[in-house]
Amino acid sequence: MDVAYLPQTKCIVNFNSTHQHPISVLSRISISNSRDYENNHRRFLRRGARNMCLASSSDTLVNGKSSSPLVSSKKDKESEEEEDVKSWMQKNGLPPCKVVLKDRQAYDSRHPPIHYVAASEDLKAGDTVFCVPNSLVVTLERVLGNETIAELLTTNKLSELACLALYLMYEKKQGKGSVWYPYIRELDRQRGRGQLAVESPLLWSESELNYLTGSPIKAEVIERAEGIRKEYNELDTVWFMAGSLFQQYPYDIPTEAFSFEIFKQAFVAVQSCVVHLQNVSLARRFALVPLGPPLLTYRSNCKAMLTAVDEGVQLVVDRPYLAGQSIVVWCGPQPNSKLLINYGFVDEDNPYDRVVVEAALNTEDPQYQEKRLVAQRNGRLTIQTFQVKVGKERETVLDMLPYMRLGYVSDPLEMQSVISSQGPVCPVSPCMEYAVLDQLATYFRERLAGYLTTLSEDEALLAECDIDPKKRVATKLLRCEKKILSRCLEATTDLIKQLPDLSISPCPVPYAPLLR
């Protein structure tokens, strides 16, 4: 998980929190109003100088020294012999289930083998394979001790992921004293590598991000990283408002206790394994479920989901399994760009994959206001996003044409005709239709030219055996995007060939729509 390689804090003073079961502590503590906490905060800070905590950089939790995260130490090997997460769960209330934990080698040979959930017996579709009790599920309601304050924080300054990451970081400071120690150790072992592939691009170096050149995902990763930085800067607010964390660690102000890099690692690890539960309160919708991801494998064409029931979170399989087979669950209707950012993998058979085309009416057009009204009447915006879904490329191009035609109308009389008519804008003239299609074709060609490699070069690269794992998964993503864009270009070219007179030239238009 890399909640990760945190230096263990050795305290002179015992705050009497580690002797209490964390779950019972969280369930008993209530949240006072913010004024009370502000007063408590001042008192704690005045007393803080008398109760200093000493940190040892040589003593770390769970997985060895942060300076060498990929090198197995004696402590690492000893930890492998400790109680696994499933045995821990069984001792703490997990009912009999139909799964076992097995090992398989990670793509990167420098990492230890990864645990995964497999069927312990032959299963049929509709079987309930496990039900994790609520006492072993981490939600914001548990972390913050109060449903109202959980909803307040996550609808204003902080995301659910930031709150959950902060909680696990504090729990990790307790080491084996934390009830969640076996689960945190399992997340550390996984290191946020979804699907046995790689870490999220949010943890890649600048040179590794260059593998994604040409894809919009590169800018999205940078933007998301900046968002995580902003959340880090707000962590003290969570610590101050959350009764459970505040009372257990009154002197460990988050931004002083944890560096940004450690927080980002924890954030990404939580992101890779959090489960989105349906039909529950907002404070319970994001949950960390032992035996859930990353021990379960995500699959886009699967329909099995972790679901909330009265007694906990259960999994009912959607297909038969033989004993020993890896069990898969649905990851939701996410495109490959989201799968890579959130979980570190790309599903090349993803039926929900898509690329985005953004079109906008030209604001310098003298008839912009009239066109804006026509667009709104037809359910479009002045800046309109078109989702080009895999296998639906031609349909999306056809769907874009009325919007593009509207931008090309320049004659006032034609504009009046468009305003008075109902429905989408129809072709006005062959030369204008040619101009619209020509702009689209040029746009798709330019996007394809923005990649550093061609489709054929991607195929050759993926055929190599010793390719860097991050480069491999990045190339898979780019290949999927290029295939969609290439089919868009092909559909547009076919429509140009169907025009009645190919000898004409595209109409010149001073205020053509903008494509991005």
mmCIF file of C-alpha atoms in Angstrom, residues 230-512:
data_model
loop_
_atom_site.group_PDB
_atom_site.id
_atom_site.type_symbol
_atom_site.label_atom_id
_atom_site.label_comp_id
_atom_site.label_asym_id
_atom_site.label_seq_id
_atom_site.Cartn_x
_atom_site.Cartn_y
_atom_site.Cartn_z
ATOM 1 C CA LYS A 230 -4.629 20.633 -2.153
ATOM 2 C CA GLU A 231 -6.260 17.916 -0.074
ATOM 3 C CA TYR A 232 -3.012 17.343 1.784
ATOM 4 C CA ASN A 233 -2.985 21.021 2.710
ATOM 5 C CA GLU A 234 -6.472 20.567 4.221
ATOM 6 C CA LEU A 235 -5.652 17.475 6.294
ATOM 7 C CA ASP A 236 -5.294 19.427 9.502
ATOM 8 C CA THR A 237 -8.976 20.327 9.201
ATOM 9 C CA VAL A 238 -9.939 16.647 9.191
ATOM 10 C CA TRP A 239 -7.712 15.886 12.161
ATOM 11 C CA PHE A 240 -9.213 18.827 14.048
ATOM 12 C CA MET A 241 -12.827 17.894 13.253
ATOM 13 C CA ALA A 242 -12.582 14.107 13.596
ATOM 14 C CA GLY A 243 -13.092 13.217 17.237
ATOM 15 C CA SER A 244 -11.596 9.729 17.000
ATOM 16 C CA LEU A 245 -8.347 10.819 15.350
ATOM 17 C CA PHE A 246 -8.043 14.005 17.379
ATOM 18 C CA GLN A 247 -8.306 12.241 20.730
ATOM 19 C CA GLN A 248 -5.997 9.362 19.793
ATOM 20 C CA TYR A 249 -3.294 11.601 18.290
ATOM 21 C CA PRO A 250 -3.734 15.093 19.766
ATOM 22 C CA TYR A 251 -0.156 16.159 19.045
ATOM 23 C CA ASP A 252 0.356 14.490 15.667
ATOM 24 C CA ILE A 253 -0.838 17.221 13.329
ATOM 25 C CA PRO A 254 -1.165 15.435 9.933
ATOM 26 C CA THR A 255 0.992 17.722 7.811
ATOM 27 C CA GLU A 256 3.733 17.493 10.437
ATOM 28 C CA ALA A 257 3.371 13.755 11.024
ATOM 29 C CA PHE A 258 3.333 12.744 7.341
ATOM 30 C CA SER A 259 5.092 14.164 4.308
ATOM 31 C CA PHE A 260 3.164 14.885 1.122
ATOM 32 C CA GLU A 261 4.836 11.992 -0.694
ATOM 33 C CA ILE A 262 3.765 9.515 1.990
ATOM 34 C CA PHE A 263 0.231 10.883 1.917
ATOM 35 C CA LYS A 264 0.092 10.620 -1.881
ATOM 36 C CA GLN A 265 1.219 6.993 -1.733
ATOM 37 C CA ALA A 266 -1.448 6.217 0.848
ATOM 38 C CA PHE A 267 -4.096 8.112 -1.140
ATOM 39 C CA VAL A 268 -3.324 6.157 -4.302
ATOM 40 C CA ALA A 269 -3.260 2.851 -2.431
ATOM 41 C CA VAL A 270 -6.686 3.542 -0.933
ATOM 42 C CA GLN A 271 -7.952 4.647 -4.348
ATOM 43 C CA SER A 272 -6.911 1.288 -5.815
ATOM 44 C CA CYS A 273 -8.916 -0.760 -3.312
ATOM 45 C CA VAL A 274 -11.875 1.364 -2.168
ATOM 46 C CA VAL A 275 -15.320 -0.086 -2.910
ATOM 47 C CA HIS A 276 -18.272 2.110 -3.914
ATOM 48 C CA LEU A 277 -21.286 0.677 -2.118
ATOM 49 C CA GLN A 278 -24.816 1.348 -3.381
ATOM 50 C CA ASN A 279 -27.994 2.132 -1.423
ATOM 51 C CA VAL A 280 -26.182 3.224 1.732
ATOM 52 C CA SER A 281 -25.702 6.573 3.471
ATOM 53 C CA LEU A 282 -23.070 8.970 2.134
ATOM 54 C CA ALA A 283 -20.840 8.229 5.119
ATOM 55 C CA ARG A 284 -20.747 4.523 4.176
ATOM 56 C CA ARG A 285 -20.648 4.650 0.377
ATOM 57 C CA PHE A 286 -16.824 4.467 0.170
ATOM 58 C CA ALA A 287 -15.600 1.372 1.984
ATOM 59 C CA LEU A 288 -12.367 -0.539 2.477
ATOM 60 C CA VAL A 289 -13.303 -4.215 2.483
ATOM 61 C CA PRO A 290 -10.732 -6.883 3.353
ATOM 62 C CA LEU A 291 -11.086 -9.673 0.742
ATOM 63 C CA GLY A 292 -12.215 -6.952 -1.683
ATOM 64 C CA PRO A 293 -9.914 -5.239 -4.196
ATOM 65 C CA PRO A 294 -7.000 -5.504 -4.730
ATOM 66 C CA LEU A 295 -7.302 -9.148 -3.635
ATOM 67 C CA LEU A 296 -10.271 -9.417 -6.001
ATOM 68 C CA THR A 297 -9.570 -8.761 -9.672
ATOM 69 C CA TYR A 298 -11.582 -6.151 -11.571
ATOM 70 C CA ARG A 299 -13.089 -7.085 -14.943
ATOM 71 C CA SER A 300 -15.110 -4.767 -17.199
ATOM 72 C CA ASN A 301 -17.337 -7.505 -18.616
ATOM 73 C CA CYS A 302 -18.237 -8.943 -15.208
ATOM 74 C CA LYS A 303 -21.511 -8.166 -13.389
ATOM 75 C CA ALA A 304 -20.677 -9.405 -9.870
ATOM 76 C CA MET A 305 -20.437 -6.561 -7.340
ATOM 77 C CA LEU A 306 -19.666 -6.166 -3.668
ATOM 78 C CA THR A 307 -22.993 -5.154 -2.143
ATOM 79 C CA ALA A 308 -24.040 -3.858 1.268
ATOM 80 C CA VAL A 309 -26.406 -6.021 3.316
ATOM 81 C CA ASP A 310 -27.592 -5.585 6.899
ATOM 82 C CA GLU A 311 -24.801 -7.654 8.403
ATOM 83 C CA GLY A 312 -21.927 -6.477 6.190
ATOM 84 C CA VAL A 313 -20.645 -6.521 2.607
ATOM 85 C CA GLN A 314 -21.151 -9.641 0.519
ATOM 86 C CA LEU A 315 -20.150 -10.963 -2.881
ATOM 87 C CA VAL A 316 -22.438 -13.073 -5.066
ATOM 88 C CA VAL A 317 -20.654 -14.425 -8.147
ATOM 89 C CA ASP A 318 -22.141 -14.027 -11.624
ATOM 90 C CA ARG A 319 -20.488 -17.052 -13.241
ATOM 91 C CA PRO A 320 -19.328 -20.576 -12.370
ATOM 92 C CA TYR A 321 -15.803 -21.125 -11.051
ATOM 93 C CA LEU A 322 -13.650 -24.182 -10.598
ATOM 94 C CA ALA A 323 -11.800 -24.563 -7.316
ATOM 95 C CA GLY A 324 -8.623 -22.487 -7.460
ATOM 96 C CA GLN A 325 -9.806 -20.023 -10.107
ATOM 97 C CA SER A 326 -9.353 -16.294 -9.478
ATOM 98 C CA ILE A 327 -12.642 -14.534 -8.672
ATOM 99 C CA VAL A 328 -13.438 -11.336 -10.579
ATOM 100 C CA VAL A 329 -15.792 -8.425 -9.896
ATOM 101 C CA TRP A 330 -17.167 -5.528 -11.923
ATOM 102 C CA CYS A 331 -15.293 -2.238 -11.783
ATOM 103 C CA GLY A 332 -18.198 -0.161 -13.054
ATOM 104 C CA PRO A 333 -18.616 1.531 -16.466
ATOM 105 C CA GLN A 334 -15.155 3.106 -16.473
ATOM 106 C CA PRO A 335 -13.046 3.836 -19.572
ATOM 107 C CA ASN A 336 -9.476 2.612 -19.671
ATOM 108 C CA SER A 337 -8.125 6.052 -18.782
ATOM 109 C CA LYS A 338 -9.928 5.841 -15.419
ATOM 110 C CA LEU A 339 -8.896 2.225 -14.890
ATOM 111 C CA LEU A 340 -5.252 3.174 -15.327
ATOM 112 C CA ILE A 341 -5.390 6.214 -13.056
ATOM 113 C CA ASN A 342 -7.446 4.505 -10.355
ATOM 114 C CA TYR A 343 -6.196 0.918 -10.439
ATOM 115 C CA GLY A 344 -3.059 0.725 -12.596
ATOM 116 C CA PHE A 345 -4.368 -1.518 -15.383
ATOM 117 C CA VAL A 346 -5.952 -1.402 -18.843
ATOM 118 C CA ASP A 347 -8.688 -3.763 -20.005
ATOM 119 C CA GLU A 348 -8.352 -4.217 -23.753
ATOM 120 C CA ASP A 349 -11.801 -5.858 -23.912
ATOM 121 C CA ASN A 350 -13.445 -2.970 -22.073
ATOM 122 C CA PRO A 351 -16.908 -2.304 -23.583
ATOM 123 C CA TYR A 352 -17.037 1.032 -21.724
ATOM 124 C CA ASP A 353 -13.845 2.437 -23.210
ATOM 125 C CA ARG A 354 -14.113 5.837 -24.877
ATOM 126 C CA VAL A 355 -12.314 8.982 -25.908
ATOM 127 C CA VAL A 356 -13.639 12.513 -25.523
ATOM 128 C CA VAL A 357 -14.052 15.137 -28.234
ATOM 129 C CA GLU A 358 -14.867 18.665 -27.101
ATOM 130 C CA ALA A 359 -16.523 21.031 -29.583
ATOM 131 C CA ALA A 360 -17.331 24.681 -28.932
ATOM 132 C CA LEU A 361 -19.193 27.415 -30.767
ATOM 133 C CA ASN A 362 -16.922 30.318 -31.695
ATOM 134 C CA THR A 363 -17.582 33.183 -29.275
ATOM 135 C CA GLU A 364 -16.313 35.724 -31.835
ATOM 136 C CA ASP A 365 -19.122 34.794 -34.229
ATOM 137 C CA PRO A 366 -21.550 37.750 -34.609
ATOM 138 C CA GLN A 367 -24.386 35.215 -34.540
ATOM 139 C CA TYR A 368 -23.070 33.443 -31.425
ATOM 140 C CA GLN A 369 -26.104 34.259 -29.253
ATOM 141 C CA GLU A 370 -28.566 32.965 -31.853
ATOM 142 C CA LYS A 371 -26.526 29.795 -32.272
ATOM 143 C CA ARG A 372 -26.360 29.347 -28.514
ATOM 144 C CA LEU A 373 -30.170 29.392 -28.327
ATOM 145 C CA VAL A 374 -30.480 26.880 -31.175
ATOM 146 C CA ALA A 375 -27.933 24.600 -29.480
ATOM 147 C CA GLN A 376 -29.809 24.758 -26.170
ATOM 148 C CA ARG A 377 -33.080 24.004 -27.922
ATOM 149 C CA ASN A 378 -31.500 20.808 -29.219
ATOM 150 C CA GLY A 379 -30.037 19.795 -25.862
ATOM 151 C CA ARG A 380 -26.503 20.987 -26.551
ATOM 152 C CA LEU A 381 -24.146 23.412 -24.805
ATOM 153 C CA THR A 382 -21.939 26.136 -26.223
ATOM 154 C CA ILE A 383 -19.043 23.899 -25.164
ATOM 155 C CA GLN A 384 -20.247 20.379 -25.896
ATOM 156 C CA THR A 385 -18.508 17.145 -24.918
ATOM 157 C CA PHE A 386 -18.993 14.113 -27.177
ATOM 158 C CA GLN A 387 -18.161 10.689 -25.768
ATOM 159 C CA VAL A 388 -16.821 8.483 -28.558
ATOM 160 C CA LYS A 389 -17.506 4.979 -27.244
ATOM 161 C CA VAL A 390 -15.636 1.976 -28.540
ATOM 162 C CA GLY A 391 -17.630 0.315 -31.331
ATOM 163 C CA LYS A 392 -19.836 3.429 -31.683
ATOM 164 C CA GLU A 393 -17.404 5.637 -33.572
ATOM 165 C CA ARG A 394 -19.529 6.147 -36.710
ATOM 166 C CA GLU A 395 -22.654 6.860 -34.654
ATOM 167 C CA THR A 396 -20.787 9.522 -32.667
ATOM 168 C CA VAL A 397 -19.458 11.218 -35.801
ATOM 169 C CA LEU A 398 -23.010 11.382 -37.177
ATOM 170 C CA ASP A 399 -24.184 12.761 -33.830
ATOM 171 C CA MET A 400 -21.594 15.548 -34.027
ATOM 172 C CA LEU A 401 -22.573 16.751 -37.502
ATOM 173 C CA PRO A 402 -25.676 18.869 -36.607
ATOM 174 C CA TYR A 403 -23.670 20.716 -33.945
ATOM 175 C CA MET A 404 -20.786 21.304 -36.356
ATOM 176 C CA ARG A 405 -23.163 22.489 -39.095
ATOM 177 C CA LEU A 406 -24.642 25.057 -36.728
ATOM 178 C CA GLY A 407 -21.226 26.566 -36.235
ATOM 179 C CA TYR A 408 -20.711 26.794 -39.987
ATOM 180 C CA VAL A 409 -23.887 28.781 -40.717
ATOM 181 C CA SER A 410 -22.802 32.320 -41.645
ATOM 182 C CA ASP A 411 -25.494 33.798 -43.903
ATOM 183 C CA PRO A 412 -28.120 35.718 -41.820
ATOM 184 C CA LEU A 413 -30.954 34.358 -43.970
ATOM 185 C CA GLU A 414 -29.755 30.794 -43.441
ATOM 186 C CA MET A 415 -29.503 31.519 -39.725
ATOM 187 C CA GLN A 416 -33.128 32.697 -39.643
ATOM 188 C CA SER A 417 -34.158 29.506 -41.394
ATOM 189 C CA VAL A 418 -32.287 27.452 -38.799
ATOM 190 C CA ILE A 419 -33.901 29.399 -35.946
ATOM 191 C CA SER A 420 -37.414 28.916 -37.309
ATOM 192 C CA SER A 421 -36.961 25.198 -38.009
ATOM 193 C CA GLN A 422 -37.339 22.444 -35.445
ATOM 194 C CA GLY A 423 -34.863 19.679 -34.713
ATOM 195 C CA PRO A 424 -31.148 19.420 -35.510
ATOM 196 C CA VAL A 425 -29.461 21.413 -38.251
ATOM 197 C CA CYS A 426 -29.607 19.636 -41.617
ATOM 198 C CA PRO A 427 -27.036 19.933 -44.421
ATOM 199 C CA VAL A 428 -27.194 23.390 -45.966
ATOM 200 C CA SER A 429 -25.018 22.839 -49.043
ATOM 201 C CA PRO A 430 -22.505 20.269 -50.389
ATOM 202 C CA CYS A 431 -19.556 22.619 -49.925
ATOM 203 C CA MET A 432 -20.532 23.339 -46.309
ATOM 204 C CA GLU A 433 -20.989 19.633 -45.577
ATOM 205 C CA TYR A 434 -17.575 19.030 -47.095
ATOM 206 C CA ALA A 435 -16.112 21.754 -44.858
ATOM 207 C CA VAL A 436 -17.640 20.219 -41.731
ATOM 208 C CA LEU A 437 -16.371 16.722 -42.526
ATOM 209 C CA ASP A 438 -12.982 18.040 -43.613
ATOM 210 C CA GLN A 439 -12.518 19.790 -40.258
ATOM 211 C CA LEU A 440 -13.422 16.610 -38.395
ATOM 212 C CA ALA A 441 -11.047 14.502 -40.508
ATOM 213 C CA THR A 442 -8.228 17.000 -39.938
ATOM 214 C CA TYR A 443 -8.906 16.961 -36.214
ATOM 215 C CA PHE A 444 -8.711 13.145 -35.973
ATOM 216 C CA ARG A 445 -5.506 13.091 -38.051
ATOM 217 C CA GLU A 446 -3.903 15.681 -35.781
ATOM 218 C CA ARG A 447 -4.812 13.760 -32.659
ATOM 219 C CA LEU A 448 -3.302 10.595 -34.076
ATOM 220 C CA ALA A 449 -0.179 12.512 -35.089
ATOM 221 C CA GLY A 450 0.192 13.720 -31.485
ATOM 222 C CA TYR A 451 1.275 10.253 -30.327
ATOM 223 C CA LEU A 452 4.942 9.322 -30.442
ATOM 224 C CA THR A 453 4.234 5.943 -32.052
ATOM 225 C CA THR A 454 1.886 4.422 -34.607
ATOM 226 C CA LEU A 455 -0.447 1.500 -34.056
ATOM 227 C CA SER A 456 1.915 -0.873 -35.816
ATOM 228 C CA GLU A 457 4.815 0.304 -33.657
ATOM 229 C CA ASP A 458 2.690 -0.279 -30.560
ATOM 230 C CA GLU A 459 2.015 -3.850 -31.666
ATOM 231 C CA ALA A 460 5.717 -4.506 -32.145
ATOM 232 C CA LEU A 461 6.544 -2.994 -28.754
ATOM 233 C CA LEU A 462 3.959 -5.093 -26.902
ATOM 234 C CA ALA A 463 5.335 -8.233 -28.559
ATOM 235 C CA GLU A 464 8.616 -7.737 -26.698
ATOM 236 C CA CYS A 465 9.086 -9.761 -23.518
ATOM 237 C CA ASP A 466 11.282 -7.507 -21.393
ATOM 238 C CA ILE A 467 9.412 -4.216 -21.768
ATOM 239 C CA ASP A 468 9.102 -2.009 -18.682
ATOM 240 C CA PRO A 469 5.737 -2.794 -16.980
ATOM 241 C CA LYS A 470 4.683 0.866 -16.884
ATOM 242 C CA LYS A 471 5.568 1.342 -20.534
ATOM 243 C CA ARG A 472 3.614 -1.799 -21.385
ATOM 244 C CA VAL A 473 0.406 -0.675 -19.682
ATOM 245 C CA ALA A 474 0.795 2.862 -21.094
ATOM 246 C CA THR A 475 1.211 1.442 -24.596
ATOM 247 C CA LYS A 476 -1.928 -0.653 -24.163
ATOM 248 C CA LEU A 477 -3.882 2.481 -23.258
ATOM 249 C CA LEU A 478 -2.529 4.462 -26.207
ATOM 250 C CA ARG A 479 -3.261 1.608 -28.572
ATOM 251 C CA CYS A 480 -6.900 1.518 -27.436
ATOM 252 C CA GLU A 481 -7.228 5.281 -27.928
ATOM 253 C CA LYS A 482 -5.629 5.161 -31.373
ATOM 254 C CA LYS A 483 -7.982 2.417 -32.505
ATOM 255 C CA ILE A 484 -11.021 4.531 -31.565
ATOM 256 C CA LEU A 485 -9.617 7.659 -33.246
ATOM 257 C CA SER A 486 -8.651 5.691 -36.360
ATOM 258 C CA ARG A 487 -12.191 4.351 -36.685
ATOM 259 C CA CYS A 488 -13.522 7.902 -36.281
ATOM 260 C CA LEU A 489 -11.245 9.061 -39.092
ATOM 261 C CA GLU A 490 -12.330 6.137 -41.264
ATOM 262 C CA ALA A 491 -16.026 6.920 -40.677
ATOM 263 C CA THR A 492 -15.478 10.597 -41.499
ATOM 264 C CA THR A 493 -13.568 9.755 -44.677
ATOM 265 C CA ASP A 494 -16.360 7.408 -45.774
ATOM 266 C CA LEU A 495 -18.915 10.192 -45.321
ATOM 267 C CA ILE A 496 -16.796 12.521 -47.469
ATOM 268 C CA LYS A 497 -16.724 9.900 -50.223
ATOM 269 C CA GLN A 498 -20.543 9.784 -50.140
ATOM 270 C CA LEU A 499 -20.913 13.487 -50.975
ATOM 271 C CA PRO A 500 -22.667 14.054 -54.331
ATOM 272 C CA ASP A 501 -19.886 16.129 -55.899
ATOM 273 C CA LEU A 502 -16.315 15.500 -54.780
ATOM 274 C CA SER A 503 -14.965 18.117 -57.204
ATOM 275 C CA ILE A 504 -16.141 20.961 -54.982
ATOM 276 C CA SER A 505 -13.966 22.610 -52.358
ATOM 277 C CA PRO A 506 -14.940 23.111 -48.726
ATOM 278 C CA CYS A 507 -16.764 26.383 -48.074
ATOM 279 C CA PRO A 508 -14.582 28.946 -46.314
ATOM 280 C CA VAL A 509 -16.129 29.829 -42.949
ATOM 281 C CA PRO A 510 -14.699 32.592 -40.732
ATOM 282 C CA TYR A 511 -16.162 31.285 -37.456
ATOM 283 C CA ALA A 512 -15.889 27.511 -37.587
#
